[in-house]
CSV table of C-alpha atoms and ligand atoms in Angstrom, one decimal:
chain,number,residue,atom,x,y,z
A,1,MET,CA,-196.1,206.7,-41.3
A,2,LYS,CA,-199.1,205.7,-38.8
A,3,LYS,CA,-197.7,202.7,-38.3
A,4,LEU,CA,-194.2,204.2,-37.3
A,5,ILE,CA,-195.7,206.6,-34.8
A,6,ALA,CA,-197.8,203.6,-33.2
A,7,THR,CA,-194.3,201.7,-33.2
A,8,LEU,CA,-192.6,204.5,-31.6
A,9,ALA,CA,-195.4,205.1,-29.1
A,10,LEU,CA,-195.9,201.7,-28.2
A,11,SER,CA,-191.9,201.1,-27.6
A,12,ALA,CA,-192.0,204.3,-25.7
A,13,ALA,CA,-194.9,202.8,-23.2
A,14,PHE,CA,-192.6,200.0,-22.8
A,15,ALA,CA,-189.6,201.9,-22.6
A,16,ALA,CA,-190.8,204.6,-19.8
A,17,PRO,CA,-190.4,202.1,-16.9
A,18,VAL,CA,-186.8,201.5,-17.7
A,19,LEU,CA,-186.0,205.1,-18.2
A,20,ALA,CA,-187.3,206.0,-15.2
A,21,GLN,CA,-185.1,203.6,-13.2
A,22,ALA,CA,-182.1,204.4,-15.4
A,23,PRO,CA,-178.7,205.5,-13.8
A,24,GLY,CA,-179.9,208.8,-14.4
A,25,GLY,CA,-180.0,209.5,-10.5
A,26,LEU,CA,-177.2,207.4,-9.7
A,27,ARG,CA,-174.2,208.9,-11.0
A,28,GLY,CA,-171.1,210.0,-9.4
A,29,PRO,CA,-167.5,210.8,-10.0
A,30,THR,CA,-166.1,207.7,-8.2
A,31,LEU,CA,-166.8,204.9,-10.6
A,32,ASP,CA,-165.8,207.1,-13.5
A,33,THR,CA,-162.3,207.8,-11.8
A,34,ILE,CA,-161.9,204.2,-11.0
A,35,LYS,CA,-162.5,202.9,-14.7
A,36,ALA,CA,-160.1,205.3,-16.0
A,37,ARG,CA,-157.4,204.2,-13.6
A,38,GLY,CA,-158.2,200.8,-14.5
A,39,GLN,CA,-158.2,199.5,-10.9
A,40,LEU,CA,-160.0,199.7,-7.3
A,41,ILE,CA,-158.0,201.0,-4.2
A,42,CYS,CA,-159.1,199.5,-1.4
A,43,GLY,CA,-157.8,200.3,2.3
A,44,VAL,CA,-157.3,197.1,4.3
A,45,ASN,CA,-155.7,196.5,7.2
A,46,THR,CA,-152.2,196.2,8.1
A,47,ALA,CA,-152.1,192.5,9.0
A,48,LEU,CA,-155.0,190.7,10.3
A,49,PRO,CA,-155.0,186.9,9.6
A,50,GLY,CA,-158.4,185.9,8.0
A,51,PHE,CA,-159.7,189.3,7.1
A,52,SER,CA,-156.7,191.3,5.5
A,53,ALA,CA,-153.4,190.2,5.1
A,54,PRO,CA,-150.5,189.1,2.9
A,55,ASP,CA,-149.8,185.7,2.7
A,56,ALA,CA,-146.2,184.4,2.2
A,57,GLN,CA,-146.3,185.0,-1.4
A,58,GLY,CA,-147.3,188.5,-0.9
A,59,VAL,CA,-151.1,187.9,-1.9
A,60,TRP,CA,-153.9,189.3,0.1
A,61,ARG,CA,-156.4,187.3,1.5
A,62,GLY,CA,-159.1,187.5,4.0
A,63,LEU,CA,-162.9,188.3,4.4
A,64,ASP,CA,-162.1,191.9,3.9
A,65,VAL,CA,-159.8,191.1,1.1
A,66,ASP,CA,-162.5,188.9,-0.8
A,67,LEU,CA,-165.3,192.0,-0.1
A,68,CYS,CA,-163.0,194.5,-1.7
A,69,LYS,CA,-162.3,191.6,-4.7
A,70,ALA,CA,-166.1,191.3,-5.0
A,71,ILE,CA,-166.4,195.4,-5.6
A,72,ALA,CA,-163.9,195.0,-8.9
A,73,ALA,CA,-165.4,192.1,-10.3
A,74,ALA,CA,-168.9,194.0,-10.1
A,75,VAL,CA,-166.7,197.2,-11.8
A,76,PHE,CA,-164.6,195.6,-14.1
A,77,GLY,CA,-165.9,191.5,-14.2
A,78,ASP,CA,-162.1,190.8,-12.9
A,79,ALA,CA,-161.6,190.8,-9.0
A,80,ASN,CA,-157.9,191.1,-9.8
A,81,LYS,CA,-158.1,194.8,-10.9
A,82,VAL,CA,-157.5,195.8,-7.5
A,83,ARG,CA,-154.4,197.6,-5.2
A,84,PHE,CA,-154.4,197.2,-1.5
A,85,VAL,CA,-153.2,199.9,0.5
A,86,PRO,CA,-152.6,198.9,4.5
A,87,THR,CA,-154.0,201.3,6.4
A,88,THR,CA,-153.5,201.6,10.6
A,89,SER,CA,-156.4,202.5,13.0
A,90,GLN,CA,-155.4,206.0,13.1
A,91,GLN,CA,-154.9,206.5,9.2
A,92,ARG,CA,-157.7,204.8,7.8
A,93,PHE,CA,-160.7,207.3,7.8
A,94,VAL,CA,-158.1,210.1,6.5
A,95,ALA,CA,-157.3,207.7,3.8
A,96,LEU,CA,-160.9,207.8,2.6
A,97,GLN,CA,-161.5,211.2,3.4
A,98,SER,CA,-158.5,212.5,1.4
A,99,GLY,CA,-159.3,210.2,-1.4
A,100,GLU,CA,-156.4,207.9,-1.4
A,101,ILE,CA,-158.5,204.8,-1.1
A,102,ASP,CA,-161.9,204.3,-2.8
A,103,VAL,CA,-163.6,202.3,-0.2
A,104,LEU,CA,-162.2,200.9,3.4
A,105,THR,CA,-162.8,197.2,3.8
A,106,ARG,CA,-161.5,197.0,7.1
A,107,ASN,CA,-162.7,195.9,10.5
A,108,ALA,CA,-164.2,199.4,11.0
A,109,THR,CA,-167.0,199.7,13.2
A,110,GLN,CA,-170.0,201.4,11.8
A,111,THR,CA,-171.1,204.1,14.7
A,112,PHE,CA,-173.3,207.1,15.4
A,113,ALA,CA,-170.0,209.7,15.1
A,114,ARG,CA,-168.4,208.2,12.1
A,115,ASP,CA,-171.6,208.1,10.2
A,116,VAL,CA,-172.9,211.3,11.0
A,117,SER,CA,-169.9,213.1,11.2
A,118,LEU,CA,-166.8,212.2,9.6
A,119,GLY,CA,-167.9,213.1,5.9
A,120,LEU,CA,-168.1,208.9,5.4
A,121,HIS,CA,-171.3,206.7,4.9
A,122,GLU,CA,-171.1,203.1,6.2
A,123,ALA,CA,-171.9,200.6,3.6
A,124,GLY,CA,-173.3,197.6,5.3
A,125,VAL,CA,-172.1,195.1,7.8
A,126,ASN,CA,-169.8,192.2,6.7
A,127,PHE,CA,-168.9,190.8,10.2
A,128,TYR,CA,-170.9,191.3,13.4
A,129,ASP,CA,-168.6,191.5,16.4
A,130,GLY,CA,-167.9,192.2,20.1
A,131,GLN,CA,-164.8,193.6,21.8
A,132,GLY,CA,-163.0,191.0,23.9
A,133,PHE,CA,-160.1,190.4,25.6
A,134,ILE,CA,-157.3,188.3,25.5
A,135,VAL,CA,-154.9,187.0,28.4
A,136,ARG,CA,-152.3,184.6,29.1
A,137,LYS,CA,-153.8,181.3,30.6
A,138,ALA,CA,-151.1,181.2,33.1
A,139,SER,CA,-152.5,184.2,34.7
A,140,ASN,CA,-155.6,182.0,35.5
A,141,ILE,CA,-158.0,184.6,34.7
A,142,ALA,CA,-161.3,183.2,33.2
A,143,SER,CA,-163.7,186.2,33.0
A,144,ALA,CA,-163.2,189.8,32.4
A,145,ARG,CA,-165.0,190.5,35.8
A,146,GLN,CA,-161.3,189.4,37.1
A,147,LEU,CA,-159.6,191.7,35.4
A,148,ASP,CA,-159.8,194.7,38.3
A,149,GLY,CA,-156.6,196.8,38.6
A,150,ALA,CA,-155.3,194.7,35.3
A,151,THR,CA,-152.7,196.7,33.1
A,152,VAL,CA,-154.6,196.7,29.5
A,153,CYS,CA,-152.9,197.2,25.9
A,154,VAL,CA,-155.2,199.0,23.2
A,155,GLN,CA,-154.7,200.7,20.0
A,156,PRO,CA,-155.6,204.4,19.8
A,157,GLY,CA,-158.1,205.6,17.0
A,158,THR,CA,-160.8,202.7,18.1
A,159,THR,CA,-163.9,202.2,19.5
A,160,THR,CA,-161.6,199.6,21.5
A,161,GLU,CA,-160.2,202.2,23.3
A,162,LEU,CA,-163.4,204.2,24.2
A,163,ASN,CA,-165.6,200.7,25.3
A,164,LEU,CA,-162.4,199.7,27.4
A,165,ALA,CA,-163.1,202.8,29.5
A,166,ASP,CA,-166.7,202.8,29.4
A,167,TYR,CA,-166.7,199.1,30.6
A,168,PHE,CA,-164.5,199.4,33.6
A,169,ARG,CA,-166.2,202.4,34.6
A,170,ALA,CA,-169.6,200.6,34.5
A,171,GLN,CA,-168.0,197.6,36.5
A,172,LYS,CA,-166.8,199.9,38.8
A,173,MET,CA,-163.2,198.2,38.2
A,174,LYS,CA,-159.9,200.0,38.1
A,175,PHE,CA,-157.4,199.6,35.1
A,176,THR,CA,-154.2,201.1,33.4
A,177,PRO,CA,-154.4,201.4,29.8
A,178,VAL,CA,-151.4,201.0,27.8
A,179,VAL,CA,-151.9,202.9,24.7
A,180,ILE,CA,-149.6,201.9,21.6
A,181,GLU,CA,-150.1,203.2,18.3
A,182,ARG,CA,-149.0,200.2,15.9
A,183,LEU,CA,-150.8,196.9,16.2
A,184,GLU,CA,-147.3,194.6,15.9
A,185,GLU,CA,-146.1,196.7,18.7
A,186,ASN,CA,-149.0,196.0,21.1
A,187,ILE,CA,-148.8,192.7,20.6
A,188,ALA,CA,-145.1,192.6,21.2
A,189,ALA,CA,-145.8,194.5,24.6
A,190,TYR,CA,-148.7,192.2,25.4
A,191,GLN,CA,-146.0,189.0,24.7
A,192,ALA,CA,-143.5,190.4,26.6
A,193,GLY,CA,-145.7,190.6,29.7
A,194,ARG,CA,-146.4,194.5,29.7
A,195,CYS,CA,-149.9,194.3,30.0
A,196,ASP,CA,-152.2,191.8,31.5
A,197,ALA,CA,-154.6,191.5,28.5
A,198,TYR,CA,-154.6,192.8,24.9
A,199,THR,CA,-158.3,194.1,24.1
A,200,THR,CA,-160.2,194.5,20.4
A,201,ASP,CA,-162.6,193.1,18.6
A,202,ALA,CA,-163.3,189.2,19.3
A,203,SER,CA,-162.3,188.8,15.6
A,204,GLY,CA,-159.5,190.6,15.7
A,205,LEU,CA,-158.3,188.5,18.8
A,206,ALA,CA,-158.8,185.3,16.9
A,207,ALA,CA,-156.6,186.8,14.1
A,208,ILE,CA,-154.0,187.6,16.7
A,209,ARG,CA,-154.1,184.6,18.7
A,210,THR,CA,-153.0,182.9,15.5
A,211,SER,CA,-149.8,185.1,15.1
A,212,LEU,CA,-148.8,184.5,18.6
A,213,ALA,CA,-145.6,182.4,19.2
A,214,VAL,CA,-147.8,179.7,21.3
A,215,PRO,CA,-151.5,180.4,20.5
A,216,GLY,CA,-152.7,177.8,22.6
A,217,ASP,CA,-150.9,179.7,25.9
A,218,HIS,CA,-153.7,182.8,25.5
A,219,ILE,CA,-157.1,182.4,26.1
A,220,ILE,CA,-159.9,184.9,24.8
A,221,LEU,CA,-162.4,185.5,27.7
A,222,PRO,CA,-165.9,184.8,27.1
A,223,GLU,CA,-167.1,188.2,27.9
A,224,ARG,CA,-168.2,190.6,24.7
A,225,ILE,CA,-168.3,194.1,26.1
A,226,SER,CA,-169.7,196.0,23.0
A,227,LYS,CA,-171.4,195.9,19.9
A,228,GLU,CA,-169.0,196.1,17.3
A,229,PRO,CA,-170.8,196.0,13.7
A,230,LEU,CA,-167.8,195.9,11.4
A,231,GLY,CA,-168.3,197.1,7.6
A,232,PRO,CA,-167.2,198.8,4.3
A,233,MET,CA,-167.4,202.7,4.4
A,234,VAL,CA,-167.2,205.2,1.4
A,235,ARG,CA,-167.2,209.0,1.2
A,236,LYS,CA,-170.1,210.8,1.4
A,237,GLY,CA,-171.6,212.6,-1.8
A,238,ASP,CA,-171.6,209.6,-4.4
A,239,ASP,CA,-174.5,208.0,-4.1
A,240,GLN,CA,-173.7,205.8,-7.1
A,241,TRP,CA,-170.6,204.7,-5.7
A,242,LEU,CA,-172.4,203.9,-1.8
A,243,ALA,CA,-174.9,201.6,-4.1
A,244,ILE,CA,-172.3,199.7,-5.8
A,245,VAL,CA,-170.4,198.8,-2.6
A,246,LYS,CA,-173.7,198.2,-0.5
A,247,TRP,CA,-175.5,196.2,-3.4
A,248,THR,CA,-171.8,194.0,-3.4
A,249,LEU,CA,-172.1,192.8,-0.2
A,250,ARG,CA,-175.8,192.5,-0.3
A,251,ALA,CA,-175.6,190.6,-3.5
A,252,MET,CA,-172.8,188.2,-1.3
A,253,ILE,CA,-175.7,187.6,1.1
A,254,GLU,CA,-178.7,186.9,-1.2
A,255,ALA,CA,-176.5,184.5,-3.3
A,256,GLU,CA,-175.9,182.5,0.0
A,257,GLU,CA,-179.5,182.5,1.1
A,258,TYR,CA,-180.9,181.6,-2.5
A,259,GLY,CA,-177.6,178.6,-2.5
A,260,VAL,CA,-175.9,180.4,-5.6
A,261,ASN,CA,-172.4,179.7,-4.8
A,262,GLN,CA,-168.7,179.4,-6.7
A,263,ALA,CA,-169.1,176.2,-7.6
A,264,ASN,CA,-172.9,176.0,-8.9
A,265,VAL,CA,-173.0,179.4,-10.1
A,266,ASP,CA,-173.1,178.9,-14.1
A,267,GLU,CA,-175.7,176.2,-13.6
A,268,MET,CA,-177.8,178.6,-11.5
A,269,LEU,CA,-178.1,180.7,-14.8
A,270,LYS,CA,-180.5,178.1,-15.7
A,271,SER,CA,-182.7,178.4,-12.7
A,272,THR,CA,-186.4,179.1,-12.9
A,273,ASP,CA,-186.4,181.2,-9.6
A,274,PRO,CA,-186.9,184.9,-10.4
A,275,VAL,CA,-184.7,186.0,-7.2
A,276,VAL,CA,-182.0,184.1,-8.6
A,277,GLN,CA,-182.3,185.4,-12.2
A,278,ARG,CA,-182.4,188.9,-10.9
A,279,VAL,CA,-179.1,188.3,-8.7
A,280,LEU,CA,-177.3,186.6,-11.9
A,281,GLY,CA,-178.4,189.6,-14.2
A,282,VAL,CA,-180.9,187.3,-16.2
A,283,GLN,CA,-183.5,189.7,-15.9
A,284,GLY,CA,-183.9,192.8,-14.1
A,285,GLY,CA,-181.3,195.1,-15.6
A,286,PHE,CA,-180.0,195.9,-12.0
A,287,GLY,CA,-176.5,196.4,-13.1
A,288,ALA,CA,-177.3,199.1,-15.5
A,289,MET,CA,-179.4,201.1,-12.8
A,290,MET,CA,-175.9,201.3,-10.8
A,291,GLY,CA,-173.9,201.9,-14.2
A,292,LEU,CA,-172.7,198.1,-14.0
A,293,ASP,CA,-172.6,195.2,-16.4
A,294,ASN,CA,-175.8,193.5,-15.7
A,295,LYS,CA,-173.3,190.3,-14.8
A,296,TRP,CA,-172.4,192.4,-11.9
A,297,ALA,CA,-173.3,190.1,-9.3
A,298,TYR,CA,-172.8,186.7,-11.5
A,299,ASN,CA,-169.0,188.1,-11.5
A,300,ILE,CA,-168.9,188.6,-7.8
A,301,VAL,CA,-170.1,184.8,-7.1
A,302,LYS,CA,-168.5,183.3,-10.1
A,303,GLN,CA,-165.0,184.9,-9.0
A,304,ILE,CA,-165.3,185.3,-5.2
A,305,GLY,CA,-168.1,183.1,-4.2
A,306,ASN,CA,-171.1,183.9,-1.8
A,307,TYR,CA,-170.8,185.3,1.8
A,308,GLY,CA,-170.7,182.0,3.1
A,309,ASP,CA,-168.0,180.8,0.6
A,310,SER,CA,-165.7,183.6,1.9
A,311,PHE,CA,-166.5,183.3,5.2
A,312,GLU,CA,-165.8,179.5,5.7
A,313,ARG,CA,-162.6,180.0,3.3
A,314,ASN,CA,-161.2,182.8,5.5
A,315,VAL,CA,-162.4,182.9,9.0
A,316,GLY,CA,-164.7,179.7,9.0
A,317,VAL,CA,-164.2,176.3,11.4
A,318,LYS,CA,-161.9,174.8,8.8
A,319,THR,CA,-159.3,177.9,9.1
A,320,PRO,CA,-156.6,178.6,12.2
A,321,LEU,CA,-159.0,181.2,13.2
A,322,ALA,CA,-162.3,178.5,13.5
A,323,LEU,CA,-165.0,181.1,13.8
A,324,GLU,CA,-168.4,179.8,14.1
A,325,ARG,CA,-170.6,181.4,12.3
A,326,GLY,CA,-172.7,182.5,15.1
A,327,ILE,CA,-174.8,185.9,14.4
A,328,ASN,CA,-172.9,186.0,11.1
A,329,ASP,CA,-175.2,183.3,9.9
A,330,LEU,CA,-178.2,184.0,7.4
A,331,TRP,CA,-181.3,185.1,9.1
A,332,THR,CA,-182.9,182.2,7.8
A,333,LYS,CA,-180.5,180.0,9.9
A,334,GLY,CA,-180.9,182.5,13.1
A,335,GLY,CA,-178.1,185.1,12.2
A,336,LEU,CA,-178.1,188.7,11.4
A,337,MET,CA,-177.2,188.4,7.3
A,338,TYR,CA,-180.3,189.7,5.8
A,339,ALA,CA,-179.9,190.9,2.7
A,340,ILE,CA,-182.5,193.6,1.6
A,341,PRO,CA,-184.6,192.5,-1.6
A,342,LEU,CA,-183.0,192.7,-5.1
A,343,ARG,CA,-186.0,193.8,-6.8
B,401,GSH,N1,-163.3,197.9,15.1
B,401,GSH,C1,-162.7,198.6,15.8
B,401,GSH,C2,-161.4,198.3,16.1
B,401,GSH,C3,-160.7,198.3,14.5
B,401,GSH,C4,-159.2,198.3,14.7
B,401,GSH,O1,-158.3,198.9,14.0
B,401,GSH,N2,-158.4,197.4,15.4
B,401,GSH,C5,-157.1,197.1,15.3
B,401,GSH,C6,-156.8,196.1,16.2
B,401,GSH,S1,-157.1,194.5,15.9
B,401,GSH,C7,-156.6,197.0,14.4
B,401,GSH,O2,-156.9,196.1,13.2
B,401,GSH,N3,-155.2,197.4,13.8
B,401,GSH,C8,-154.3,197.3,12.6
B,401,GSH,C9,-153.3,198.1,12.4
B,401,GSH,O3,-153.5,199.3,12.9
B,401,GSH,O4,-152.6,198.5,11.7
B,401,GSH,C10,-162.9,200.3,15.4
B,401,GSH,O5,-163.4,200.3,14.1
B,401,GSH,O6,-162.4,201.2,15.8
């Protein structure tokens, strides 16, 4: 009996730190709802090649689509348990607020107002961007400073619309906004010459340029007139779900930093590096603390890859968008991608 009490006391002593970190503090309805449904619902863009757009076979692809699929891999161990809901600039936040979607993974800029007063949480940045302009080459405009008096097409419900007004006011230049609700109508209006320039995030411009009749007839001006930290968003009030979305992105960035990629992830299970072991769930039990399998991040990297894998596959220099990593590179390479430690 004494021996039994001693054994129980000993195991309790060892169990205590684990229990203290158990998912008790991180429970919320979203994960249970998603699991019961058997599918994650992500709000994505309607059609922004490289970020989120259906391919010729109707399969959704892109950096934002990958992030959504990575969350499904973390939750279900299966990146395909996802339904994509295309959202326009104006619908997207309502779709999230109303519960139509579980998470928004769509070129949404994180701002004070959106974080504080929309009832939504920003859950990290998966693409650091800035707003720019696209113009016809034939216009001989080489700088945004030459846009005085221009007609500029823009989508409402965006930071773009607000920055546009700020920029022209600050530059003491005049412009005529042509505010058109739908993206495809904006592009059609720009192509038809109804506006001298179209403005949005530079990533959006690169994506849109690939879909123009003759991409080479258009140039993206060099100025970036704003900061556009683009990233996933969730509803407020569910810390567990916020953690899952945040840590999915962080795990992809951390995996890249520690050299764990889609091709070597199985080999890396044998790594003696404690960081790699924690990321891949070999030790630490971090998945369980969020109500997930401890192989959550292994599943992400195995099925989707690390952040760099996804970047290069969707928007990198070898893709039609041909984007350099630039500020989206790891902090160890001069960029801003810095995942807080998984420990
Ligand atoms: N990052 C900006 C702009 C995002 C945005 O919605 N951009 C437009 C132009 S690229 C878009 O994605 N439109 C797609 C649609 O409405 O279908 C924001 O969050 O307000």
